[in-house]
């Protein structure tokens, strides 16, 4: 083998050997963000995972998110669909998100009998705080009818709104 070809083979084998996830991993984290939906006045965690190898049928993803408002962690459990390569985990609406504060999450991939296949953890940091959100949905109903509770308040802010209790 020529020296140049040998060097190329060595470089390619080193590059393909690099991984972000451990060799026994089932999934890798590909994204983590807070989604602010201004129109309906909600904010949610969203964490996305990519499968790096097959996960047994009947498995679930169990995720615990820090509650930005305080209190017990928020638990989300969902089935893993065998034919999908990506998994999106979304929390129920959360309140009191503070800009640039890290919020932790923990993920466990479990088989149908409860055996833990993999554990992951991380943090989500928002570039906004929840004061950008209206106090109530700006629209109601399927036709995007303006919310009558917010008449005369185009920013959706109400005196003594829900974020006052957050100290924001």
mmCIF file with all atom_site columns, N, CA and C in Angstrom, residues 87-136:
data_model
loop_
_atom_site.group_PDB
_atom_site.id
_atom_site.type_symbol
_atom_site.label_atom_id
_atom_site.label_alt_id
_atom_site.label_comp_id
_atom_site.label_asym_id
_atom_site.label_entity_id
_atom_site.label_seq_id
_atom_site.pdbx_PDB_ins_code
_atom_site.Cartn_x
_atom_site.Cartn_y
_atom_site.Cartn_z
_atom_site.occupancy
_atom_site.B_iso_or_equiv
_atom_site.pdbx_formal_charge
_atom_site.auth_seq_id
_atom_site.auth_comp_id
_atom_site.auth_asym_id
_atom_site.auth_atom_id
_atom_site.pdbx_PDB_model_num
ATOM 1   N N  . UNK A 1 87  ? -36.847 11.143 18.303 1.00 0.00 ? 87  UNK A N  1
ATOM 2   C CA . UNK A 1 87  ? -37.802 11.192 19.409 1.00 0.00 ? 87  UNK A CA 1
ATOM 3   C C  . UNK A 1 87  ? -37.842 12.636 19.886 1.00 0.00 ? 87  UNK A C  1
ATOM 4   N N  . UNK A 1 88  ? -39.032 13.211 19.944 1.00 0.00 ? 88  UNK A N  1
ATOM 5   C CA . UNK A 1 88  ? -39.203 14.576 20.465 1.00 0.00 ? 88  UNK A CA 1
ATOM 6   C C  . UNK A 1 88  ? -39.955 14.481 21.786 1.00 0.00 ? 88  UNK A C  1
ATOM 7   N N  . UNK A 1 89  ? -39.363 15.059 22.823 1.00 0.00 ? 89  UNK A N  1
ATOM 8   C CA . UNK A 1 89  ? -39.961 15.043 24.156 1.00 0.00 ? 89  UNK A CA 1
ATOM 9   C C  . UNK A 1 89  ? -40.377 16.474 24.476 1.00 0.00 ? 89  UNK A C  1
ATOM 10  N N  . UNK A 1 90  ? -41.664 16.656 24.738 1.00 0.00 ? 90  UNK A N  1
ATOM 11  C CA . UNK A 1 90  ? -42.195 17.992 25.022 1.00 0.00 ? 90  UNK A CA 1
ATOM 12  C C  . UNK A 1 90  ? -42.872 17.983 26.382 1.00 0.00 ? 90  UNK A C  1
ATOM 13  N N  . UNK A 1 91  ? -42.549 18.996 27.186 1.00 0.00 ? 91  UNK A N  1
ATOM 14  C CA . UNK A 1 91  ? -43.167 19.113 28.509 1.00 0.00 ? 91  UNK A CA 1
ATOM 15  C C  . UNK A 1 91  ? -44.540 19.753 28.376 1.00 0.00 ? 91  UNK A C  1
ATOM 16  N N  . UNK A 1 92  ? -45.363 19.621 29.401 1.00 0.00 ? 92  UNK A N  1
ATOM 17  C CA . UNK A 1 92  ? -46.569 20.442 29.443 1.00 0.00 ? 92  UNK A CA 1
ATOM 18  C C  . UNK A 1 92  ? -46.133 21.907 29.617 1.00 0.00 ? 92  UNK A C  1
ATOM 19  N N  . UNK A 1 93  ? -47.049 22.861 29.479 1.00 0.00 ? 93  UNK A N  1
ATOM 20  C CA . UNK A 1 93  ? -46.666 24.263 29.650 1.00 0.00 ? 93  UNK A CA 1
ATOM 21  C C  . UNK A 1 93  ? -45.985 24.514 30.998 1.00 0.00 ? 93  UNK A C  1
ATOM 22  N N  . UNK A 1 94  ? -44.922 25.331 30.952 1.00 0.00 ? 94  UNK A N  1
ATOM 23  C CA . UNK A 1 94  ? -44.186 25.710 32.155 1.00 0.00 ? 94  UNK A CA 1
ATOM 24  C C  . UNK A 1 94  ? -44.222 27.227 32.305 1.00 0.00 ? 94  UNK A C  1
ATOM 25  N N  . UNK A 1 95  ? -44.019 27.690 33.534 1.00 0.00 ? 95  UNK A N  1
ATOM 26  C CA . UNK A 1 95  ? -44.093 29.120 33.835 1.00 0.00 ? 95  UNK A CA 1
ATOM 27  C C  . UNK A 1 95  ? -42.873 29.555 34.630 1.00 0.00 ? 95  UNK A C  1
ATOM 28  N N  . UNK A 1 96  ? -42.604 30.834 34.618 1.00 0.00 ? 96  UNK A N  1
ATOM 29  C CA . UNK A 1 96  ? -41.539 31.458 35.415 1.00 0.00 ? 96  UNK A CA 1
ATOM 30  C C  . UNK A 1 96  ? -40.139 31.193 34.871 1.00 0.00 ? 96  UNK A C  1
ATOM 31  N N  . UNK A 1 97  ? -39.987 31.012 33.564 1.00 0.00 ? 97  UNK A N  1
ATOM 32  C CA . UNK A 1 97  ? -38.675 30.804 32.949 1.00 0.00 ? 97  UNK A CA 1
ATOM 33  C C  . UNK A 1 97  ? -37.867 32.092 33.069 1.00 0.00 ? 97  UNK A C  1
ATOM 34  N N  . UNK A 1 98  ? -36.629 31.965 33.544 1.00 0.00 ? 98  UNK A N  1
ATOM 35  C CA . UNK A 1 98  ? -35.743 33.112 33.720 1.00 0.00 ? 98  UNK A CA 1
ATOM 36  C C  . UNK A 1 98  ? -34.647 33.040 32.652 1.00 0.00 ? 98  UNK A C  1
ATOM 37  N N  . UNK A 1 99  ? -34.407 34.158 32.005 1.00 0.00 ? 99  UNK A N  1
ATOM 38  C CA . UNK A 1 99  ? -33.392 34.252 30.962 1.00 0.00 ? 99  UNK A CA 1
ATOM 39  C C  . UNK A 1 99  ? -32.019 33.842 31.510 1.00 0.00 ? 99  UNK A C  1
ATOM 40  N N  . UNK A 1 100 ? -31.301 33.024 30.716 1.00 0.00 ? 100 UNK A N  1
ATOM 41  C CA . UNK A 1 100 ? -29.934 32.588 30.979 1.00 0.00 ? 100 UNK A CA 1
ATOM 42  C C  . UNK A 1 100 ? -29.750 31.729 32.234 1.00 0.00 ? 100 UNK A C  1
ATOM 43  N N  . UNK A 1 101 ? -30.837 31.232 32.789 1.00 0.00 ? 101 UNK A N  1
ATOM 44  C CA . UNK A 1 101 ? -30.744 30.319 33.934 1.00 0.00 ? 101 UNK A CA 1
ATOM 45  C C  . UNK A 1 101 ? -30.811 28.885 33.412 1.00 0.00 ? 101 UNK A C  1
ATOM 46  N N  . UNK A 1 102 ? -29.875 28.022 33.809 1.00 0.00 ? 102 UNK A N  1
ATOM 47  C CA . UNK A 1 102 ? -29.946 26.628 33.346 1.00 0.00 ? 102 UNK A CA 1
ATOM 48  C C  . UNK A 1 102 ? -31.001 25.824 34.114 1.00 0.00 ? 102 UNK A C  1
ATOM 49  N N  . UNK A 1 103 ? -31.808 25.082 33.367 1.00 0.00 ? 103 UNK A N  1
ATOM 50  C CA . UNK A 1 103 ? -32.818 24.199 33.933 1.00 0.00 ? 103 UNK A CA 1
ATOM 51  C C  . UNK A 1 103 ? -32.454 22.768 33.536 1.00 0.00 ? 103 UNK A C  1
ATOM 52  N N  . UNK A 1 104 ? -32.372 21.892 34.517 1.00 0.00 ? 104 UNK A N  1
ATOM 53  C CA . UNK A 1 104 ? -31.911 20.525 34.276 1.00 0.00 ? 104 UNK A CA 1
ATOM 54  C C  . UNK A 1 104 ? -33.031 19.607 33.796 1.00 0.00 ? 104 UNK A C  1
ATOM 55  N N  . UNK A 1 105 ? -32.620 18.576 33.067 1.00 0.00 ? 105 UNK A N  1
ATOM 56  C CA . UNK A 1 105 ? -33.526 17.491 32.705 1.00 0.00 ? 105 UNK A CA 1
ATOM 57  C C  . UNK A 1 105 ? -32.752 16.181 32.796 1.00 0.00 ? 105 UNK A C  1
ATOM 58  N N  . UNK A 1 106 ? -33.477 15.101 33.057 1.00 0.00 ? 106 UNK A N  1
ATOM 59  C CA . UNK A 1 106 ? -32.914 13.752 33.114 1.00 0.00 ? 106 UNK A CA 1
ATOM 60  C C  . UNK A 1 106 ? -33.794 12.829 32.283 1.00 0.00 ? 106 UNK A C  1
ATOM 61  N N  . UNK A 1 107 ? -33.172 12.010 31.477 1.00 0.00 ? 107 UNK A N  1
ATOM 62  C CA . UNK A 1 107 ? -33.902 11.103 30.585 1.00 0.00 ? 107 UNK A CA 1
ATOM 63  C C  . UNK A 1 107 ? -33.459 9.672  30.868 1.00 0.00 ? 107 UNK A C  1
ATOM 64  N N  . UNK A 1 108 ? -34.432 8.765  30.901 1.00 0.00 ? 108 UNK A N  1
ATOM 65  C CA . UNK A 1 108 ? -34.148 7.336  30.998 1.00 0.00 ? 108 UNK A CA 1
ATOM 66  C C  . UNK A 1 108 ? -34.893 6.624  29.877 1.00 0.00 ? 108 UNK A C  1
ATOM 67  N N  . UNK A 1 109 ? -34.187 5.755  29.175 1.00 0.00 ? 109 UNK A N  1
ATOM 68  C CA . UNK A 1 109 ? -34.814 4.878  28.193 1.00 0.00 ? 109 UNK A CA 1
ATOM 69  C C  . UNK A 1 109 ? -35.023 3.553  28.914 1.00 0.00 ? 109 UNK A C  1
ATOM 70  N N  . UNK A 1 110 ? -36.287 3.104  28.983 1.00 0.00 ? 110 UNK A N  1
ATOM 71  C CA . UNK A 1 110 ? -36.615 1.878  29.730 1.00 0.00 ? 110 UNK A CA 1
ATOM 72  C C  . UNK A 1 110 ? -37.330 0.871  28.838 1.00 0.00 ? 110 UNK A C  1
ATOM 73  N N  . UNK A 1 111 ? -37.041 -0.402 29.083 1.00 0.00 ? 111 UNK A N  1
ATOM 74  C CA . UNK A 1 111 ? -37.745 -1.467 28.369 1.00 0.00 ? 111 UNK A CA 1
ATOM 75  C C  . UNK A 1 111 ? -39.123 -1.658 28.990 1.00 0.00 ? 111 UNK A C  1
ATOM 76  N N  . UNK A 1 112 ? -39.906 -2.514 28.367 1.00 0.00 ? 112 UNK A N  1
ATOM 77  C CA . UNK A 1 112 ? -41.261 -2.775 28.834 1.00 0.00 ? 112 UNK A CA 1
ATOM 78  C C  . UNK A 1 112 ? -41.271 -3.351 30.256 1.00 0.00 ? 112 UNK A C  1
ATOM 79  N N  . UNK A 1 113 ? -40.199 -4.043 30.657 1.00 0.00 ? 113 UNK A N  1
ATOM 80  C CA . UNK A 1 113 ? -40.139 -4.606 32.014 1.00 0.00 ? 113 UNK A CA 1
ATOM 81  C C  . UNK A 1 113 ? -39.478 -3.653 33.023 1.00 0.00 ? 113 UNK A C  1
ATOM 82  N N  . UNK A 1 114 ? -39.128 -2.435 32.589 1.00 0.00 ? 114 UNK A N  1
ATOM 83  C CA . UNK A 1 114 ? -38.569 -1.437 33.498 1.00 0.00 ? 114 UNK A CA 1
ATOM 84  C C  . UNK A 1 114 ? -37.054 -1.380 33.549 1.00 0.00 ? 114 UNK A C  1
ATOM 85  N N  . UNK A 1 115 ? -36.376 -2.216 32.790 1.00 0.00 ? 115 UNK A N  1
ATOM 86  C CA . UNK A 1 115 ? -34.915 -2.185 32.754 1.00 0.00 ? 115 UNK A CA 1
ATOM 87  C C  . UNK A 1 115 ? -34.444 -0.891 32.102 1.00 0.00 ? 115 UNK A C  1
ATOM 88  N N  . UNK A 1 116 ? -33.530 -0.189 32.742 1.00 0.00 ? 116 UNK A N  1
ATOM 89  C CA . UNK A 1 116 ? -33.001 1.065  32.195 1.00 0.00 ? 116 UNK A CA 1
ATOM 90  C C  . UNK A 1 116 ? -31.907 0.739  31.187 1.00 0.00 ? 116 UNK A C  1
ATOM 91  N N  . UNK A 1 117 ? -32.129 1.153  29.930 1.00 0.00 ? 117 UNK A N  1
ATOM 92  C CA . UNK A 1 117 ? -31.163 0.923  28.863 1.00 0.00 ? 117 UNK A CA 1
ATOM 93  C C  . UNK A 1 117 ? -30.117 2.028  28.808 1.00 0.00 ? 117 UNK A C  1
ATOM 94  N N  . UNK A 1 118 ? -30.560 3.263  29.073 1.00 0.00 ? 118 UNK A N  1
ATOM 95  C CA . UNK A 1 118 ? -29.654 4.408  28.979 1.00 0.00 ? 118 UNK A CA 1
ATOM 96  C C  . UNK A 1 118 ? -30.191 5.556  29.807 1.00 0.00 ? 118 UNK A C  1
ATOM 97  N N  . UNK A 1 119 ? -29.263 6.326  30.382 1.00 0.00 ? 119 UNK A N  1
ATOM 98  C CA . UNK A 1 119 ? -29.606 7.550  31.100 1.00 0.00 ? 119 UNK A CA 1
ATOM 99  C C  . UNK A 1 119 ? -28.855 8.698  30.453 1.00 0.00 ? 119 UNK A C  1
ATOM 100 N N  . UNK A 1 120 ? -29.549 9.828  30.323 1.00 0.00 ? 120 UNK A N  1
ATOM 101 C CA . UNK A 1 120 ? -28.939 11.043 29.803 1.00 0.00 ? 120 UNK A CA 1
ATOM 102 C C  . UNK A 1 120 ? -29.376 12.203 30.689 1.00 0.00 ? 120 UNK A C  1
ATOM 103 N N  . UNK A 1 121 ? -28.609 13.250 30.689 1.00 0.00 ? 121 UNK A N  1
ATOM 104 C CA . UNK A 1 121 ? -29.013 14.454 31.411 1.00 0.00 ? 121 UNK A CA 1
ATOM 105 C C  . UNK A 1 121 ? -28.422 15.657 30.714 1.00 0.00 ? 121 UNK A C  1
ATOM 106 N N  . UNK A 1 122 ? -28.948 16.808 31.043 1.00 0.00 ? 122 UNK A N  1
ATOM 107 C CA . UNK A 1 122 ? -28.457 18.043 30.456 1.00 0.00 ? 122 UNK A CA 1
ATOM 108 C C  . UNK A 1 122 ? -29.197 19.221 31.038 1.00 0.00 ? 122 UNK A C  1
ATOM 109 N N  . UNK A 1 123 ? -28.949 20.375 30.459 1.00 0.00 ? 123 UNK A N  1
ATOM 110 C CA . UNK A 1 123 ? -29.649 21.590 30.863 1.00 0.00 ? 123 UNK A CA 1
ATOM 111 C C  . UNK A 1 123 ? -30.162 22.319 29.635 1.00 0.00 ? 123 UNK A C  1
ATOM 112 N N  . UNK A 1 124 ? -31.204 23.100 29.856 1.00 0.00 ? 124 UNK A N  1
ATOM 113 C CA . UNK A 1 124 ? -31.752 23.966 28.825 1.00 0.00 ? 124 UNK A CA 1
ATOM 114 C C  . UNK A 1 124 ? -31.653 25.380 29.362 1.00 0.00 ? 124 UNK A C  1
ATOM 115 N N  . UNK A 1 125 ? -31.149 26.287 28.532 1.00 0.00 ? 125 UNK A N  1
ATOM 116 C CA . UNK A 1 125 ? -31.011 27.688 28.911 1.00 0.00 ? 125 UNK A CA 1
ATOM 117 C C  . UNK A 1 125 ? -31.786 28.518 27.891 1.00 0.00 ? 125 UNK A C  1
ATOM 118 N N  . UNK A 1 126 ? -32.614 29.427 28.373 1.00 0.00 ? 126 UNK A N  1
ATOM 119 C CA . UNK A 1 126 ? -33.424 30.269 27.493 1.00 0.00 ? 126 UNK A CA 1
ATOM 120 C C  . UNK A 1 126 ? -32.731 31.614 27.265 1.00 0.00 ? 126 UNK A C  1
ATOM 121 N N  . UNK A 1 127 ? -32.866 32.124 26.058 1.00 0.00 ? 127 UNK A N  1
ATOM 122 C CA . UNK A 1 127 ? -32.348 33.456 25.757 1.00 0.00 ? 127 UNK A CA 1
ATOM 123 C C  . UNK A 1 127 ? -33.395 34.530 26.066 1.00 0.00 ? 127 UNK A C  1
ATOM 124 N N  . UNK A 1 128 ? -34.580 34.101 26.505 1.00 0.00 ? 128 UNK A N  1
ATOM 125 C CA . UNK A 1 128 ? -35.666 35.018 26.876 1.00 0.00 ? 128 UNK A CA 1
ATOM 126 C C  . UNK A 1 128 ? -36.205 34.614 28.236 1.00 0.00 ? 128 UNK A C  1
ATOM 127 N N  . UNK A 1 129 ? -36.842 35.548 28.926 1.00 0.00 ? 129 UNK A N  1
ATOM 128 C CA . UNK A 1 129 ? -37.587 35.119 30.108 1.00 0.00 ? 129 UNK A CA 1
ATOM 129 C C  . UNK A 1 129 ? -39.065 35.217 29.790 1.00 0.00 ? 129 UNK A C  1
ATOM 130 N N  . UNK A 1 130 ? -39.864 34.704 30.680 1.00 0.00 ? 130 UNK A N  1
ATOM 131 C CA . UNK A 1 130 ? -41.270 34.539 30.381 1.00 0.00 ? 130 UNK A CA 1
ATOM 132 C C  . UNK A 1 130 ? -42.055 35.855 30.376 1.00 0.00 ? 130 UNK A C  1
ATOM 133 N N  . UNK A 1 131 ? -41.418 36.962 30.699 1.00 0.00 ? 131 UNK A N  1
ATOM 134 C CA . UNK A 1 131 ? -42.128 38.245 30.642 1.00 0.00 ? 131 UNK A CA 1
ATOM 135 C C  . UNK A 1 131 ? -42.492 38.628 29.214 1.00 0.00 ? 131 UNK A C  1
ATOM 136 N N  . UNK A 1 132 ? -41.899 37.980 28.209 1.00 0.00 ? 132 UNK A N  1
ATOM 137 C CA . UNK A 1 132 ? -42.250 38.278 26.821 1.00 0.00 ? 132 UNK A CA 1
ATOM 138 C C  . UNK A 1 132 ? -43.612 37.696 26.450 1.00 0.00 ? 132 UNK A C  1
ATOM 139 N N  . UNK A 1 133 ? -44.134 36.814 27.294 1.00 0.00 ? 133 UNK A N  1
ATOM 140 C CA . UNK A 1 133 ? -45.393 36.143 26.988 1.00 0.00 ? 133 UNK A CA 1
ATOM 141 C C  . UNK A 1 133 ? -46.595 36.958 27.448 1.00 0.00 ? 133 UNK A C  1
ATOM 142 N N  . UNK A 1 134 ? -47.697 36.858 26.694 1.00 0.00 ? 134 UNK A N  1
ATOM 143 C CA . UNK A 1 134 ? -48.935 37.480 27.184 1.00 0.00 ? 134 UNK A CA 1
ATOM 144 C C  . UNK A 1 134 ? -49.463 36.695 28.384 1.00 0.00 ? 134 UNK A C  1
ATOM 145 N N  . UNK A 1 135 ? -50.332 37.314 29.152 1.00 0.00 ? 135 UNK A N  1
ATOM 146 C CA . UNK A 1 135 ? -50.904 36.658 30.331 1.00 0.00 ? 135 UNK A CA 1
ATOM 147 C C  . UNK A 1 135 ? -51.965 35.624 29.984 1.00 0.00 ? 135 UNK A C  1
ATOM 148 N N  . UNK A 1 136 ? -52.593 35.798 28.858 1.00 0.00 ? 136 UNK A N  1
ATOM 149 C CA . UNK A 1 136 ? -53.623 34.858 28.381 1.00 0.00 ? 136 UNK A CA 1
ATOM 150 C C  . UNK A 1 136 ? -53.438 34.689 26.877 1.00 0.00 ? 136 UNK A C  1
#
